[in-house]
Amino acid sequence: MATTRPSGRQFPTDFLWGSATASYQIEGGVHEGGRGPSIWDTFSHTPGRVLNGDTGDVAVDHFHRVPQDVAIMRELGLQAYRFSIAWSRVQPTGSGEFNQAGLDFYSDLVDRLVDAGIQPVATLYHWDLPQALEDEGGWANRQTAYRFADYARRMAEVLGDRVRLWTTLNEPWCSAFLGYASGAHAPGVTDDAKALAAVHHLNLGHGLAARAVRSVLGEGTPVSVTLNLHVTRAASDDPADVAAKHRIDTIANEVFLGPMLLGAYPEQVFADTAAISDWAFVQDGDLELIRVPLTLLGVNYYATGLVRAGAPAAVTPGEPGPDGHRAAEHSPWVGADQVEWLPVAGPYTAMGWNIEPQGLVDLLLELRDRFPDQPLAITENGAAFADEVSADGRVHDADRVAYLHDHIDAMGAAMDAGADVRGYFVWSLLDNFEWAYGFDRRFGVVRVDYDTLERTVKDSGRWYAELVRTGTVPPAEVAATL
Ligand code: IFM
């Protein structure tokens, strides 16, 4: 894949460059150190749920390889590392007793990062809910939001002296709609009303957890949330197509941006979902709790979508759907059954996602216009490709280098136009368990051999290290020579 944008853009010296991972995707060690089961253990061990029957039992064995993985980050010169905490590792049933071995695991990780000069950025929830809480209704149960805040408070007490930025939730859209509507992700529930309840309880959990962290560490404590804001385009100017896009914007983005940043749900969502839910789970005072000042709004960006008015086309369960998500028999698009997703022009990554850096510019400029005082960070961006190890032992992942090159330049262009972006985290540090696609899709800038668990820095990792070192976007072609 050729690059489409220029090299050489310079970033501010205080811009933060990092990488990101998530607990279930990398840790393994699922039966060690007192960890309790999470919904992803249950889901991945249910036949047919994950491609090839893959599980995170071993994942990439990060649980046993923290020193090595931190050493790789240091070698790459990373300034920050965004990791997530497996709730059931530190509190096996999601309520009650905490597990000292689990707390020690993350405390050791954070110590090693600090020693290596890497800022720890902790995400409290990246999809691995303790199974015991799911047994009580999971995110469809309001109590989960309170349990989440209790857990957040404890983590602030244990790690708060060293963690530089707290993130409450990663991509709550996925937790709610892939988890409880399409069922393509854990816990695999297909109940639209529960998905909407989950939306609200995730929002409430965000607000309560942010407040809990700040109650321990002080009001000025840096807190963020990470959203996978969908960049969706209408197929035409026809008002029906524009309305279809608006419907997706509402259920994909506004149901989180609204309460978290503006203190209200968009009125449209109540109309669009009236046949499914009366939203009686929104209680007096909830919206005040949910809206907290965010130090950073985390933005995850990968691709764009295209819609028009009409009945959805049939999808093949298990295959990438035209909306970019793994298709299932049930749609994740609650209240949007008259919206048709259309294929977007390529090129594509191995996820079937279109490569469109301009989508990132458009997204950042929209956020600039709507929330001019809200600092942003790109908390995930990256690409899956079917990498191979070359005869020279290296991974010449030129497609990934080109993807990163173009998206990082696009981010810079948006910053030049006034988007207040403070940092960028490449997804992902390591090849890892890509949820329902198992180990079949590789996102890492560091290769993991899934037989030996050996790590090899790919050309993209070398290129990214050069970017971090110089603060300037290197030409993509140099990657193979670094
Ligand atoms: O691997 C995921 C990550 O866990 C959440 N954001 C998208 C990534 C790629 O699908």
PDB file of N, CA and C and ligand atoms in Angstrom, residues 21-22 25 82 126-127 170-171 174 185 226 228 300 302 351 353 380 382 384 427-428 432-435 437 443, ligand 1:
ATOM      1  N   THR A  21      -2.699  -1.590  24.836  1.00  0.00           N
ATOM      2  CA  THR A  21      -3.091  -3.006  24.858  1.00  0.00           C
ATOM      3  C   THR A  21      -4.319  -3.120  25.765  1.00  0.00           C
ATOM      4  N   ALA A  22      -4.814  -4.339  25.936  1.00  0.00           N
ATOM      5  CA  ALA A  22      -5.888  -4.584  26.901  1.00  0.00           C
ATOM      6  C   ALA A  22      -5.661  -5.932  27.571  1.00  0.00           C
ATOM      7  N   GLN A  25      -6.648  -9.362  26.123  1.00  0.00           N
ATOM      8  CA  GLN A  25      -6.022  -9.588  24.821  1.00  0.00           C
ATOM      9  C   GLN A  25      -4.565 -10.019  24.931  1.00  0.00           C
ATOM     10  N   ARG A  82      -0.653   2.591  27.527  1.00  0.00           N
ATOM     11  CA  ARG A  82      -2.065   2.483  27.900  1.00  0.00           C
ATOM     12  C   ARG A  82      -2.401   1.000  28.029  1.00  0.00           C
ATOM     13  N   HIS A 126     -11.867  -2.626  30.025  1.00  0.00           N
ATOM     14  CA  HIS A 126     -11.749  -2.917  28.596  1.00  0.00           C
ATOM     15  C   HIS A 126     -12.403  -4.279  28.357  1.00  0.00           C
ATOM     16  N   TRP A 127     -13.687  -4.369  28.721  1.00  0.00           N
ATOM     17  CA  TRP A 127     -14.616  -5.424  28.276  1.00  0.00           C
ATOM     18  C   TRP A 127     -14.622  -6.714  29.099  1.00  0.00           C
ATOM     19  N   ASN A 170     -13.277   1.690  28.037  1.00  0.00           N
ATOM     20  CA  ASN A 170     -12.859   1.636  26.643  1.00  0.00           C
ATOM     21  C   ASN A 170     -14.053   1.246  25.776  1.00  0.00           C
ATOM     22  N   GLU A 171     -14.411   2.095  24.830  1.00  0.00           N
ATOM     23  CA  GLU A 171     -15.412   1.787  23.808  1.00  0.00           C
ATOM     24  C   GLU A 171     -16.694   1.203  24.399  1.00  0.00           C
ATOM     25  N   CYS A 174     -19.108  -0.833  22.207  1.00  0.00           N
ATOM     26  CA  CYS A 174     -18.898  -2.275  21.994  1.00  0.00           C
ATOM     27  C   CYS A 174     -19.444  -3.072  23.169  1.00  0.00           C
ATOM     28  N   HIS A 185     -19.920 -10.236  20.845  1.00  0.00           N
ATOM     29  CA  HIS A 185     -18.903 -10.200  21.909  1.00  0.00           C
ATOM     30  C   HIS A 185     -19.533 -10.691  23.217  1.00  0.00           C
ATOM     31  N   THR A 226     -12.591   6.590  26.798  1.00  0.00           N
ATOM     32  CA  THR A 226     -12.237   6.333  25.398  1.00  0.00           C
ATOM     33  C   THR A 226     -13.476   5.862  24.640  1.00  0.00           C
ATOM     34  N   ASN A 228     -15.178   4.837  20.788  1.00  0.00           N
ATOM     35  CA  ASN A 228     -14.957   4.538  19.357  1.00  0.00           C
ATOM     36  C   ASN A 228     -16.034   5.267  18.571  1.00  0.00           C
ATOM     37  N   ASN A 300     -10.833   6.606  19.598  1.00  0.00           N
ATOM     38  CA  ASN A 300     -10.289   5.471  18.853  1.00  0.00           C
ATOM     39  C   ASN A 300     -10.790   5.573  17.422  1.00  0.00           C
ATOM     40  N   TYR A 302     -10.375   3.968  13.371  1.00  0.00           N
ATOM     41  CA  TYR A 302      -9.820   2.974  12.445  1.00  0.00           C
ATOM     42  C   TYR A 302     -10.296   3.170  11.007  1.00  0.00           C
ATOM     43  N   MET A 351      -9.016  -6.567   8.570  1.00  0.00           N
ATOM     44  CA  MET A 351     -10.317  -6.582   9.241  1.00  0.00           C
ATOM     45  C   MET A 351     -11.444  -6.326   8.246  1.00  0.00           C
ATOM     46  N   TRP A 353     -11.673  -3.395   6.985  1.00  0.00           N
ATOM     47  CA  TRP A 353     -11.957  -1.977   7.243  1.00  0.00           C
ATOM     48  C   TRP A 353     -11.293  -1.129   6.172  1.00  0.00           C
ATOM     49  N   GLU A 380      -6.466   4.965  20.375  1.00  0.00           N
ATOM     50  CA  GLU A 380      -6.187   3.787  19.545  1.00  0.00           C
ATOM     51  C   GLU A 380      -6.244   4.185  18.079  1.00  0.00           C
ATOM     52  N   GLY A 382      -4.610   2.011  14.358  1.00  0.00           N
ATOM     53  CA  GLY A 382      -3.674   1.002  13.875  1.00  0.00           C
ATOM     54  C   GLY A 382      -4.374   0.099  12.885  1.00  0.00           C
ATOM     55  N   ALA A 384      -4.701  -4.112  11.163  1.00  0.00           N
ATOM     56  CA  ALA A 384      -4.368  -5.536  11.090  1.00  0.00           C
ATOM     57  C   ALA A 384      -3.978  -5.884   9.656  1.00  0.00           C
ATOM     58  N   TRP A 427      -2.401   1.285  18.322  1.00  0.00           N
ATOM     59  CA  TRP A 427      -2.961  -0.037  18.626  1.00  0.00           C
ATOM     60  C   TRP A 427      -2.374  -1.010  17.610  1.00  0.00           C
ATOM     61  N   SER A 428      -1.569  -1.943  18.057  1.00  0.00           N
ATOM     62  CA  SER A 428      -1.328  -2.266  19.442  1.00  0.00           C
ATOM     63  C   SER A 428       0.176  -2.479  19.623  1.00  0.00           C
ATOM     64  N   ASN A 432      -2.098  -9.712  19.300  1.00  0.00           N
ATOM     65  CA  ASN A 432      -2.820 -10.225  20.464  1.00  0.00           C
ATOM     66  C   ASN A 432      -4.158 -10.846  20.083  1.00  0.00           C
ATOM     67  N   PHE A 433      -4.928 -11.205  21.098  1.00  0.00           N
ATOM     68  CA  PHE A 433      -6.233 -11.860  20.934  1.00  0.00           C
ATOM     69  C   PHE A 433      -7.243 -10.825  20.455  1.00  0.00           C
ATOM     70  N   GLU A 434      -7.589 -10.900  19.179  1.00  0.00           N
ATOM     71  CA  GLU A 434      -8.488  -9.890  18.607  1.00  0.00           C
ATOM     72  C   GLU A 434      -9.948 -10.339  18.779  1.00  0.00           C
ATOM     73  N   TRP A 435     -10.340 -10.519  20.033  1.00  0.00           N
ATOM     74  CA  TRP A 435     -11.723 -10.778  20.412  1.00  0.00           C
ATOM     75  C   TRP A 435     -12.340 -11.921  19.586  1.00  0.00           C
ATOM     76  N   TYR A 437     -12.345 -12.597  16.632  1.00  0.00           N
ATOM     77  CA  TYR A 437     -11.487 -13.102  15.546  1.00  0.00           C
ATOM     78  C   TYR A 437     -10.285 -13.868  16.101  1.00  0.00           C
ATOM     79  N   PHE A 443      -2.505  -6.938  14.924  1.00  0.00           N
ATOM     80  CA  PHE A 443      -2.464  -5.472  14.987  1.00  0.00           C
ATOM     81  C   PHE A 443      -1.141  -4.934  15.533  1.00  0.00           C
TER      82      PHE A 443
HETATM   83  O1  IFM B   1      -8.547  -4.879  19.522  1.00  0.00           O
HETATM   84  C1  IFM B   1      -9.498  -3.872  19.578  1.00  0.00           C
HETATM   85  C2  IFM B   1      -9.458  -3.171  20.911  1.00  0.00           C
HETATM   86  O2  IFM B   1      -9.605  -4.049  21.974  1.00  0.00           O
HETATM   87  C3  IFM B   1     -10.565  -2.136  20.982  1.00  0.00           C
HETATM   88  N1  IFM B   1     -10.526  -1.259  19.847  1.00  0.00           N
HETATM   89  C4  IFM B   1     -10.438  -1.857  18.533  1.00  0.00           C
HETATM   90  C5  IFM B   1      -9.296  -2.855  18.494  1.00  0.00           C
HETATM   91  C6  IFM B   1      -9.211  -3.502  17.103  1.00  0.00           C
HETATM   92  O3  IFM B   1     -10.383  -4.152  16.805  1.00  0.00           O
END
